[in-house]
Short mmCIF file of C-alpha atoms in Angstrom, two decimals:
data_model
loop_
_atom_site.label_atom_id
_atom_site.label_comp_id
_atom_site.label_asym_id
_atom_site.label_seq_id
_atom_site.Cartn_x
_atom_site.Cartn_y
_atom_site.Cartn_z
CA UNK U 1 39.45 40.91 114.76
CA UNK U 2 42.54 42.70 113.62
CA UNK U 3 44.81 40.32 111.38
CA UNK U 4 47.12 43.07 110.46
CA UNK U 5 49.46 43.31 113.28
CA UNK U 6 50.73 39.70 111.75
CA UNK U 7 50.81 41.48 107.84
CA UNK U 8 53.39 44.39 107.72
CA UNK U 9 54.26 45.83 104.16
CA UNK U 10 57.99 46.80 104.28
CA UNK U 11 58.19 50.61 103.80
CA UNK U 12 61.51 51.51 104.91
CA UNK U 13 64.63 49.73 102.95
CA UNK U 14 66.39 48.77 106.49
CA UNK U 15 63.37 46.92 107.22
CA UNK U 16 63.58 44.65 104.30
CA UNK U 17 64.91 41.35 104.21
CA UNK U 18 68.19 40.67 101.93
CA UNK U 19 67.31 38.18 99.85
CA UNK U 20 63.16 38.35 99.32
CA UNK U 21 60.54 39.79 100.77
CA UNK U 22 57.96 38.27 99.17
CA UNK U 23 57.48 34.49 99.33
CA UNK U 24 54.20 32.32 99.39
CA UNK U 25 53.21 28.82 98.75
CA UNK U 26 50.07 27.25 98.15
CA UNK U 27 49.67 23.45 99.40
CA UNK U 28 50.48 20.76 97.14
CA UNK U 29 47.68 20.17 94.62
CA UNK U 30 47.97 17.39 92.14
CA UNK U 31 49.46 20.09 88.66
CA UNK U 32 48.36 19.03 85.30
CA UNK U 33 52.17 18.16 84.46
CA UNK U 34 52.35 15.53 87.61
CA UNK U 35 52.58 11.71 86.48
CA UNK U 36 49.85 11.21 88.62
CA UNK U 37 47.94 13.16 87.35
CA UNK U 38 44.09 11.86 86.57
CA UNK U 39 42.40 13.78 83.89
CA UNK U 40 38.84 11.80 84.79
CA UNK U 41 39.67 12.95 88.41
CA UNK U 42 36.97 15.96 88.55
CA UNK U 43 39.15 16.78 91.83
CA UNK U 44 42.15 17.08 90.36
CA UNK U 45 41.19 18.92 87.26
CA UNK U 46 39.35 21.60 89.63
CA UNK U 47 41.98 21.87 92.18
CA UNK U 48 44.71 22.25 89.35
CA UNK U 49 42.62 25.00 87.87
CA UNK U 50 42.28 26.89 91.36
CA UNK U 51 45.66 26.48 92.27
CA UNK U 52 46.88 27.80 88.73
CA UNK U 53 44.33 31.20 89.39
CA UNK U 54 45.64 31.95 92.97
CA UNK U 55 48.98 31.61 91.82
CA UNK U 56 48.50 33.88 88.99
CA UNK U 57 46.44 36.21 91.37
CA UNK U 58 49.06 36.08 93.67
CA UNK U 59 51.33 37.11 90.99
CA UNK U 60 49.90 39.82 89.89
CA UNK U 61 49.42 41.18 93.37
CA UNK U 62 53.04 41.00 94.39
CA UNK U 63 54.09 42.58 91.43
CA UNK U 64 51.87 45.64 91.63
CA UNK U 65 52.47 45.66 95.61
CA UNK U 66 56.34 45.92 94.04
CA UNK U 67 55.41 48.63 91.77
CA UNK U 68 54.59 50.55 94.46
CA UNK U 69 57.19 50.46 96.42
CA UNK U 70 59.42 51.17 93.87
CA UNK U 71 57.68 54.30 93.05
CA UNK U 72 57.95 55.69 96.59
CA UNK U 73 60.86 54.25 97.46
CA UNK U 74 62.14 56.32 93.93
CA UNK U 75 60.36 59.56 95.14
CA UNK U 76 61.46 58.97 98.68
CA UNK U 77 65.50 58.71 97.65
CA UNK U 78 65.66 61.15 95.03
CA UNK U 79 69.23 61.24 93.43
CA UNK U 80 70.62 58.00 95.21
CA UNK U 81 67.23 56.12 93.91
CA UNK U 82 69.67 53.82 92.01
CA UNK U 83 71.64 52.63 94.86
CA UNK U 84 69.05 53.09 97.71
CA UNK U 85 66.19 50.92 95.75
CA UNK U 86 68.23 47.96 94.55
CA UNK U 87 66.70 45.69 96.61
CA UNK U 88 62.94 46.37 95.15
CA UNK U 89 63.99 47.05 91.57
CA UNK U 90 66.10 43.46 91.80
CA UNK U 91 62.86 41.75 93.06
CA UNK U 92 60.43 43.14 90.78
CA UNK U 93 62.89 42.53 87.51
CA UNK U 94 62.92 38.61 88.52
CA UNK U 95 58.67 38.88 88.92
CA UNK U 96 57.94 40.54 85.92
CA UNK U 97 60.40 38.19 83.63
CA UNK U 98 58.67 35.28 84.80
CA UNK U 99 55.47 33.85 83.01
CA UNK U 100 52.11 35.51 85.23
CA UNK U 101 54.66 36.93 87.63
CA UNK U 102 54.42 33.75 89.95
CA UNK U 103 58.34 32.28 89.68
CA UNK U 104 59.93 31.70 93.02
CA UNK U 105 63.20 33.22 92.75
#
């Protein structure tokens, strides 16, 4: 079965969205910062700890996926690089000041 005809990477700068072009979600886990939160709750502890590494993996994806557009986009424009690549350089200075590169900006 061929899932990537519903996954395209953006590789031209017209075909990338204004705002960003990279936004995920996980469903709602029980976080150990929630009130709710039970610490006896084997459930809870192990989903918190999954959700926190997919997150992070996540992260850490996007931002190398962002890397590498940036570099081609940068060999691709040459002397208007500055102008041309805004929108990736914008997107991967919000990932990589955020703690394990998973803020939603």
């Amino acid at each position: 079965v061929n899932h990537q005809k519903n996954c395209q990477l953006i590789t031209k700068m017209e075909d990338a969205p204004p705002k960003r072009s990279l936004k995920f979600a996980f469903p709602q886990v029980p976080d150990f910062k929630d009130d709710d939160f039970d610490n006896r709750n084997i459930g809870h502890v192990l989903g918190a700890h999954s959700r926190r590494n997919l997150e992070t993996l996540v992260g850490f994806s996007a931002v190398e996926e962002l890397q590498r557009l940036v570099r081609e986009c940068f060999i691709r424009e040459g002397v208007n690089h500055q102008k041309n690549c805004r929108l990736y350089t914008d997107e991967y200075y919000k990932r990589i000041n955020c703690p394990f590169y998973n803020c939603v900006c």
